[in-house]
Short mmCIF file of C-alpha atoms and ligand atoms in Angstrom, two decimals:
data_model
loop_
_atom_site.label_atom_id
_atom_site.label_comp_id
_atom_site.label_asym_id
_atom_site.label_seq_id
_atom_site.Cartn_x
_atom_site.Cartn_y
_atom_site.Cartn_z
CA UNK B 1 0.00 0.00 0.00
CA UNK B 2 1.43 3.44 -0.83
CA UNK B 3 2.35 5.66 2.08
CA UNK B 4 0.14 8.56 3.00
CA UNK B 5 1.68 11.85 1.88
CA UNK B 6 1.63 15.26 3.55
CA UNK B 7 2.26 18.75 2.14
CA UNK B 8 5.92 19.76 2.38
CA UNK B 9 5.98 23.18 3.98
CA UNK B 10 4.42 25.79 1.72
CA UNK B 11 5.81 24.14 -1.44
CA UNK B 12 3.56 22.28 -3.86
CA UNK B 13 5.39 19.06 -3.04
CA UNK B 14 3.82 16.09 -1.27
CA UNK B 15 6.14 13.91 0.81
CA UNK B 16 5.62 10.54 2.53
CA UNK B 17 4.66 10.73 6.21
CA UNK B 18 7.18 7.99 7.06
CA UNK B 19 10.80 8.52 5.97
CA UNK B 20 14.12 6.75 6.53
CA UNK B 21 16.80 8.20 8.82
CA UNK B 22 20.39 7.20 8.06
CA UNK B 23 22.04 8.11 11.38
CA UNK B 24 22.85 4.53 12.37
CA UNK B 25 24.30 3.02 9.17
CA UNK B 26 27.95 3.95 9.79
CA UNK B 27 29.03 0.39 10.64
CA UNK B 28 26.72 -1.45 8.24
CA UNK B 29 27.98 -3.41 5.24
CA UNK B 30 27.09 -2.53 1.66
CA UNK B 31 24.63 -5.42 1.60
CA UNK B 32 22.93 -4.25 4.81
CA UNK B 33 22.58 -0.71 3.47
CA UNK B 34 21.21 -2.00 0.17
CA UNK B 35 18.69 -4.17 2.00
CA UNK B 36 17.58 -1.24 4.17
CA UNK B 37 17.22 0.98 1.09
CA UNK B 38 15.34 -1.72 -0.83
CA UNK B 39 12.94 -2.29 2.08
CA UNK B 40 12.36 1.46 2.34
CA UNK B 41 11.58 1.82 -1.38
CA UNK B 42 9.40 -1.28 -1.22
CA UNK B 43 7.45 0.32 1.64
CA UNK B 44 6.97 3.51 -0.42
CA UNK B 45 9.69 5.59 1.25
CA UNK B 46 11.50 7.82 -1.24
CA UNK B 47 12.81 10.35 1.31
CA UNK B 48 16.11 9.80 3.15
CA UNK B 49 17.32 11.86 6.10
CA UNK B 50 21.05 12.44 6.61
CA UNK B 51 23.34 14.87 8.44
CA UNK B 52 26.97 15.83 7.96
CA UNK B 53 27.40 14.68 11.57
CA UNK B 54 26.13 11.11 11.24
CA UNK B 55 28.87 8.58 11.76
CA UNK B 56 31.31 11.15 13.20
CA UNK B 57 31.99 9.01 16.26
CA UNK B 58 32.18 5.68 14.44
CA UNK B 59 35.67 4.12 14.72
CA UNK B 60 37.53 5.30 11.64
CA UNK B 61 34.58 7.48 10.74
CA UNK B 62 34.19 11.22 10.89
CA UNK B 63 31.81 13.83 9.57
CA UNK B 64 29.96 12.74 6.40
CA UNK B 65 30.60 9.06 7.13
CA UNK B 66 26.95 7.94 6.83
CA UNK B 67 26.36 10.05 3.72
CA UNK B 68 29.42 8.45 2.17
CA UNK B 69 28.45 4.89 3.14
CA UNK B 70 24.96 5.43 1.69
CA UNK B 71 26.41 6.56 -1.66
CA UNK B 72 29.14 3.89 -1.76
CA UNK B 73 26.73 1.06 -1.04
CA UNK B 74 23.94 2.19 -3.39
CA UNK B 75 25.75 3.78 -6.35
CA UNK B 76 22.45 5.21 -7.53
CA UNK B 77 22.02 5.83 -11.25
CA UNK B 78 21.13 9.43 -12.18
CA UNK B 79 17.53 8.40 -12.83
CA UNK B 80 17.21 6.64 -9.46
CA UNK B 81 18.76 9.65 -7.76
CA UNK B 82 15.97 11.75 -9.30
CA UNK B 83 13.34 9.42 -7.87
CA UNK B 84 14.30 10.08 -4.26
CA UNK B 85 14.65 13.09 -1.96
CA UNK B 86 17.92 13.52 -0.10
CA UNK B 87 17.82 15.70 2.99
CA UNK B 88 20.89 16.52 5.03
CA UNK B 89 21.83 18.87 7.85
CA UNK B 90 24.56 21.27 8.86
CA UNK B 91 25.55 23.47 11.81
CA UNK B 92 26.90 21.04 14.43
CA UNK B 93 30.68 21.19 14.79
CA UNK B 94 33.10 19.01 16.69
CA UNK B 95 36.29 19.60 18.71
CA UNK B 96 35.09 21.60 20.50
CA UNK B 97 31.43 20.64 20.21
CA UNK B 98 29.25 23.58 19.24
CA UNK B 99 27.18 25.15 16.51
CA UNK B 100 28.10 27.19 13.45
CA UNK B 101 25.59 28.83 11.13
CA UNK B 102 28.12 31.11 9.47
CA UNK B 103 28.11 31.51 5.67
CA UNK B 104 31.47 29.73 5.36
CA UNK B 105 30.46 26.77 7.47
CA UNK B 106 27.07 26.22 5.84
CA UNK B 107 28.46 26.43 2.31
CA UNK B 108 31.54 24.28 2.91
CA UNK B 109 29.59 21.63 4.77
CA UNK B 110 27.06 21.42 1.91
CA UNK B 111 29.93 21.05 -0.60
CA UNK B 112 31.26 18.15 1.48
CA UNK B 113 27.82 16.56 1.79
CA UNK B 114 27.35 16.71 -2.00
CA UNK B 115 30.71 15.00 -2.48
CA UNK B 116 29.96 12.34 0.13
CA UNK B 117 26.50 11.65 -1.26
CA UNK B 118 27.80 11.66 -4.83
CA UNK B 119 25.12 14.04 -6.03
CA UNK B 120 24.88 17.51 -7.59
CA UNK B 121 22.03 18.73 -5.42
CA UNK B 122 20.30 18.29 -2.09
CA UNK B 123 16.54 18.25 -2.04
CA UNK B 124 16.50 19.69 1.47
CA UNK B 125 19.05 21.27 3.80
CA UNK B 126 18.24 21.66 7.50
CA UNK B 127 20.09 23.72 10.11
CA UNK B 128 20.63 20.89 12.60
CA UNK B 129 20.60 22.77 15.89
CA UNK B 130 20.23 26.47 16.75
CA UNK B 131 23.40 28.56 16.91
CA UNK B 132 23.28 31.19 19.68
CA UNK B 133 25.71 33.29 17.65
CA UNK B 134 23.60 33.13 14.48
CA UNK B 135 23.59 36.13 12.14
CA UNK B 136 20.40 35.74 10.07
CA UNK B 137 21.94 37.74 7.19
CA UNK B 138 24.78 35.20 6.92
CA UNK B 139 22.34 32.32 6.81
CA UNK B 140 20.38 34.19 4.14
CA UNK B 141 23.54 34.75 2.08
CA UNK B 142 24.42 31.06 2.33
CA UNK B 143 20.90 29.93 1.40
CA UNK B 144 20.78 32.36 -1.56
CA UNK B 145 24.12 31.11 -2.85
CA UNK B 146 23.14 27.45 -2.46
CA UNK B 147 19.77 28.01 -4.12
CA UNK B 148 21.13 30.10 -7.01
CA UNK B 149 23.91 27.59 -7.72
CA UNK B 150 21.31 24.77 -7.81
CA UNK B 151 22.97 22.94 -4.95
CA UNK B 152 20.01 23.01 -2.57
CA UNK B 153 16.32 23.04 -3.50
CA UNK B 154 14.61 23.63 -0.13
CA UNK B 155 15.63 24.82 3.32
CA UNK B 156 14.51 24.04 6.83
CA UNK B 157 15.61 23.73 10.44
CA UNK B 158 15.80 21.18 13.21
CA UNK B 159 15.36 21.62 16.97
CA UNK B 160 14.48 25.29 16.50
CA UNK B 161 11.96 27.19 18.62
CA UNK B 162 9.29 29.35 16.97
CA UNK B 163 11.19 32.51 17.92
CA UNK B 164 14.46 31.17 16.49
CA UNK B 165 12.63 30.54 13.21
CA UNK B 166 11.16 34.05 13.32
CA UNK B 167 14.66 35.41 13.79
CA UNK B 168 15.95 33.54 10.72
CA UNK B 169 12.97 34.78 8.74
CA UNK B 170 13.99 38.41 9.33
CA UNK B 171 16.63 37.83 6.64
CA UNK B 172 16.02 34.47 4.94
CA UNK B 173 13.73 34.76 1.91
CA UNK B 174 13.21 31.04 1.17
CA UNK B 175 10.33 29.34 2.98
CA UNK B 176 11.38 27.27 6.01
CA UNK B 177 9.80 24.01 4.89
CA UNK B 178 10.48 21.77 7.88
CA UNK B 179 11.41 21.69 11.55
CA UNK B 180 12.79 18.31 12.65
CA UNK B 181 12.19 17.80 16.37
CA UNK B 182 12.24 14.98 18.89
CA UNK B 183 8.86 13.31 19.24
CA UNK B 184 7.69 9.90 20.42
CA UNK B 185 4.72 8.88 22.58
CA UNK B 186 6.97 8.92 25.64
CA UNK B 187 9.17 11.91 24.70
CA UNK B 188 6.28 14.12 23.68
CA UNK B 189 7.09 17.43 25.34
CA UNK B 190 5.99 19.46 22.29
CA UNK B 191 2.50 17.98 22.63
CA UNK B 192 2.31 17.33 26.38
CA UNK B 193 3.03 20.96 27.20
CA UNK B 194 0.03 22.14 25.22
CA UNK B 195 -2.16 19.59 27.00
CA UNK B 196 -1.00 20.70 30.45
CA UNK B 197 -0.97 24.39 29.64
CA UNK B 198 -1.76 26.59 32.62
CA UNK B 199 -1.48 23.77 35.18
CA UNK B 200 0.67 24.31 38.26
CA UNK B 201 3.12 21.82 39.78
CA UNK B 202 3.21 19.45 36.81
CA UNK B 203 6.33 18.65 34.80
CA UNK B 204 4.39 18.54 31.55
CA UNK B 205 3.25 22.14 31.95
CA UNK B 206 6.84 23.39 31.70
CA UNK B 207 7.56 24.97 28.32
CA UNK B 208 10.54 23.17 26.78
CA UNK B 209 10.13 24.10 23.11
CA UNK B 210 10.03 27.88 23.20
CA UNK B 211 6.26 27.70 23.41
CA UNK B 212 3.63 26.47 20.97
CA UNK B 213 6.07 24.82 18.55
CA UNK B 214 3.43 22.53 17.01
CA UNK B 215 0.84 25.32 16.66
CA UNK B 216 3.47 27.64 15.19
CA UNK B 217 4.37 25.04 12.55
CA UNK B 218 0.72 24.57 11.61
CA UNK B 219 0.03 28.29 11.42
CA UNK B 220 3.11 28.91 9.27
CA UNK B 221 2.95 25.86 7.00
CA UNK B 222 6.12 24.22 8.33
CA UNK B 223 6.24 20.41 8.19
CA UNK B 224 7.25 18.81 11.48
CA UNK B 225 9.55 15.80 11.23
CA UNK B 226 9.62 13.53 14.31
CA UNK B 227 13.05 12.13 15.19
CA UNK B 228 13.60 9.19 17.55
CA UNK B 229 9.97 8.05 17.19
CA UNK B 230 10.53 4.91 19.32
CA UNK B 231 13.07 6.14 21.87
CA UNK B 232 12.02 6.44 25.52
CA UNK B 233 13.96 9.67 25.95
CA UNK B 234 17.21 10.90 24.46
CA UNK B 235 18.87 7.83 22.92
CA UNK B 236 18.21 5.61 25.96
CA UNK B 237 16.48 2.72 24.24
CA UNK B 238 13.06 2.07 22.81
CA UNK B 239 9.83 2.03 24.82
CA UNK B 240 8.54 -0.89 22.75
CA UNK B 241 8.58 -3.97 25.03
CA UNK B 242 10.36 -1.96 27.72
CA UNK B 243 9.52 -2.99 31.31
CA UNK B 244 9.61 0.75 32.11
CA UNK B 245 6.30 1.20 30.26
CA UNK B 246 3.94 -1.70 31.10
CA UNK B 247 0.71 0.29 30.60
CA UNK B 248 1.85 1.80 27.33
CA UNK B 249 2.92 -1.56 25.94
CA UNK B 250 -0.38 -3.14 26.98
CA UNK B 251 -2.23 -0.41 25.09
CA UNK B 252 0.09 -0.68 22.07
CA UNK B 253 -0.50 -4.44 21.98
CA UNK B 254 -4.27 -4.03 22.29
CA UNK B 255 -4.41 -1.56 19.41
CA UNK B 256 -1.97 -3.61 17.32
CA UNK B 257 -4.33 -6.52 17.56
CA UNK B 258 -7.37 -4.33 16.78
CA UNK B 259 -5.75 -2.85 13.64
CA UNK B 260 -3.91 -6.08 12.75
CA UNK B 261 -0.47 -4.49 12.70
CA UNK B 262 2.51 -4.51 15.08
CA UNK B 263 2.95 -2.18 18.08
CA UNK B 264 5.63 -0.40 16.00
CA UNK B 265 2.94 0.63 13.50
CA UNK B 266 0.72 1.94 16.31
CA UNK B 267 3.64 4.03 17.66
CA UNK B 268 4.01 5.51 14.17
CA UNK B 269 0.26 6.06 13.86
CA UNK B 270 0.25 8.04 17.11
CA UNK B 271 2.43 10.60 15.29
CA UNK B 272 0.85 10.41 11.81
CA UNK B 273 -2.67 10.74 13.33
CA UNK B 274 -1.84 14.28 14.38
CA UNK B 275 -3.52 16.75 12.02
CA UNK B 276 -0.30 18.80 11.72
CA UNK B 277 0.70 16.29 8.98
CA UNK B 278 4.05 15.22 10.43
CA UNK B 279 6.73 12.98 8.94
CA UNK B 280 8.07 10.16 11.12
CA UNK B 281 11.85 9.77 10.73
CA UNK B 282 12.65 6.10 11.32
CA UNK B 283 16.06 5.17 12.71
CA UNK B 284 15.97 1.40 12.33
CA UNK B 285 18.64 -0.43 10.36
CA UNK B 286 16.41 -3.52 10.03
CA UNK B 287 14.40 -3.98 6.80
CA UNK B 288 11.66 -5.87 8.66
CA UNK B 289 11.08 -2.94 11.03
CA UNK B 290 10.80 -0.48 8.14
CA UNK B 291 7.87 -2.47 6.75
CA UNK B 292 6.26 -2.76 10.19
CA UNK B 293 6.57 0.98 10.78
CA UNK B 294 5.26 1.92 7.33
CA UNK B 295 2.05 0.05 8.16
CA UNK B 296 1.25 2.88 10.62
CA UNK B 297 1.27 5.55 7.92
CA UNK B 298 -2.48 5.69 7.42
CA UNK B 299 -4.09 4.30 10.57
CA UNK B 300 -6.62 6.85 11.80
CA UNK B 301 -6.51 6.19 15.53
CA UNK B 302 -9.68 7.25 17.34
CA UNK B 303 -9.36 10.27 19.63
CA UNK B 304 -9.86 8.04 22.66
CA UNK B 305 -7.07 5.74 21.47
CA UNK B 306 -4.69 8.62 20.77
CA UNK B 307 -5.29 10.16 24.20
CA UNK B 308 -5.14 6.72 25.83
CA UNK B 309 -1.64 6.21 24.46
CA UNK B 310 -0.18 9.51 25.69
CA UNK B 311 -1.78 8.90 29.10
CA UNK B 312 -0.43 5.33 29.25
CA UNK B 313 3.03 6.77 28.53
CA UNK B 314 2.75 8.68 31.81
CA UNK B 315 1.76 12.09 30.50
CA UNK B 316 -0.77 14.30 32.12
CA UNK B 317 -4.21 14.60 30.53
CA UNK B 318 -5.71 17.04 33.02
N1 NAP E 401 17.52 16.30 14.09
C1 NAP E 401 18.06 15.71 15.12
O1 NAP E 401 18.57 16.34 16.05
C2 NAP E 401 18.07 14.21 15.15
C3 NAP E 401 18.54 13.52 16.29
C4 NAP E 401 18.52 12.13 16.27
C5 NAP E 401 18.06 11.45 15.14
N2 NAP E 401 17.66 12.16 14.04
C6 NAP E 401 17.14 11.46 12.82
O2 NAP E 401 16.07 10.65 13.20
C7 NAP E 401 16.30 9.30 12.81
C8 NAP E 401 15.67 8.41 13.83
O3 NAP E 401 16.29 8.57 15.11
P1 NAP E 401 16.54 7.30 16.03
O4 NAP E 401 17.42 6.35 15.32
O5 NAP E 401 16.94 7.74 17.37
O6 NAP E 401 15.03 6.71 16.04
P2 NAP E 401 14.31 5.40 16.51
O7 NAP E 401 13.69 4.79 15.29
O8 NAP E 401 13.40 5.80 17.62
O9 NAP E 401 15.43 4.44 17.10
C9 NAP E 401 16.13 3.53 16.29
C10 NAP E 401 16.90 2.61 17.18
O10 NAP E 401 15.97 1.85 17.94
C11 NAP E 401 16.14 0.47 17.65
N3 NAP E 401 14.80 -0.15 17.55
C12 NAP E 401 13.78 0.23 16.78
N4 NAP E 401 12.72 -0.57 17.02
C13 NAP E 401 13.10 -1.47 17.95
C14 NAP E 401 12.45 -2.52 18.60
N5 NAP E 401 11.18 -2.85 18.34
N6 NAP E 401 13.15 -3.21 19.54
C15 NAP E 401 14.42 -2.90 19.80
N7 NAP E 401 15.12 -1.90 19.19
C16 NAP E 401 14.43 -1.19 18.28
C17 NAP E 401 16.86 0.42 16.33
O11 NAP E 401 17.58 -0.80 16.27
P3 NAP E 401 17.63 -1.61 14.91
O12 NAP E 401 18.49 -0.82 13.99
O13 NAP E 401 18.27 -2.91 15.32
O14 NAP E 401 16.22 -1.76 14.43
C18 NAP E 401 17.75 1.64 16.42
O15 NAP E 401 18.90 1.34 17.20
C19 NAP E 401 17.83 9.19 12.67
O16 NAP E 401 18.22 8.18 11.76
C20 NAP E 401 18.17 10.55 12.13
O17 NAP E 401 17.94 10.56 10.73
C21 NAP E 401 17.65 13.51 14.04
#
């Protein structure tokens, strides 16, 4: 079954609501990468998420490692390259760790990503994390150069607050098409805060996203992309089958049996059910799990089921 698509920012493009993240392929063999790619295409995924950073800490790796492994393993023909969307990110720097949204850094990191990916253009470039020292005019100059030279077709951000996006928009003329942020049923601060708005003495009521990040994206036509859709918190393992979440797993299992899919698909559906039209960025390296997750693309969970899941994950539904 084809994947459900969602509008991509304010462009006329439609993109699948489940996409493949390539952060964890640094140590995989060519055959494993080919199998992951084939399973993704088979499931209807034609959108691949990278970052210059991915693979930087792999033994013998470095920046651009995952981009390079993807290109080396797949050796896509020009026509197959055209069939897919390649998204990558810039702005995180190493040694010392920090952030750099200067013109020089953005442009040189894109040049290196193009080389590593073996392509002439990126479909999407995201600013990976906010840079406190950002000069919006520099970002604008970099985006203009990359757009005019045909090297990047669309621009977005990741982990940015609404105000940080507003700041960029004081100088950047291209639409910000996407904001990639952490979201899973358990790590759902961007949704839980809205639910617990105006409540005292509850962790969920604390604003952790700059305030109204989801509403801001909907009002401004920015596509939200959910990273770590199965992680409990920040890279500390998945909640699926975790003894830390007995109630959530019971509910996931119940719904999986009702909709005749796996709990993985229900965890995806909890994100795709949201009317903001989000994209789920999968991180699995296992072909089987890609297919299981894709089955959640178009499951319209009932309101009671959607709220039941966030409650079972321990969030407050006041
Ligand atoms: N913008 C950002 O700041 C940011 C940050 C982090 C990630 N990302 C993007 O988001 C993508 C997804 O992030 P993520 O990898 O953290 O997401 P994830 O899909 O929540 O986690 C994937 C990890 O969980 C494991 N896993 C998945 N299902 C499992 C199951 N049922 N049982 C046990 N283990 C399971 C996978 O192992 P297997 O490989 O064995 O399946 C893999 O190690 C990344 O690839 C990257 O593209 C973006």
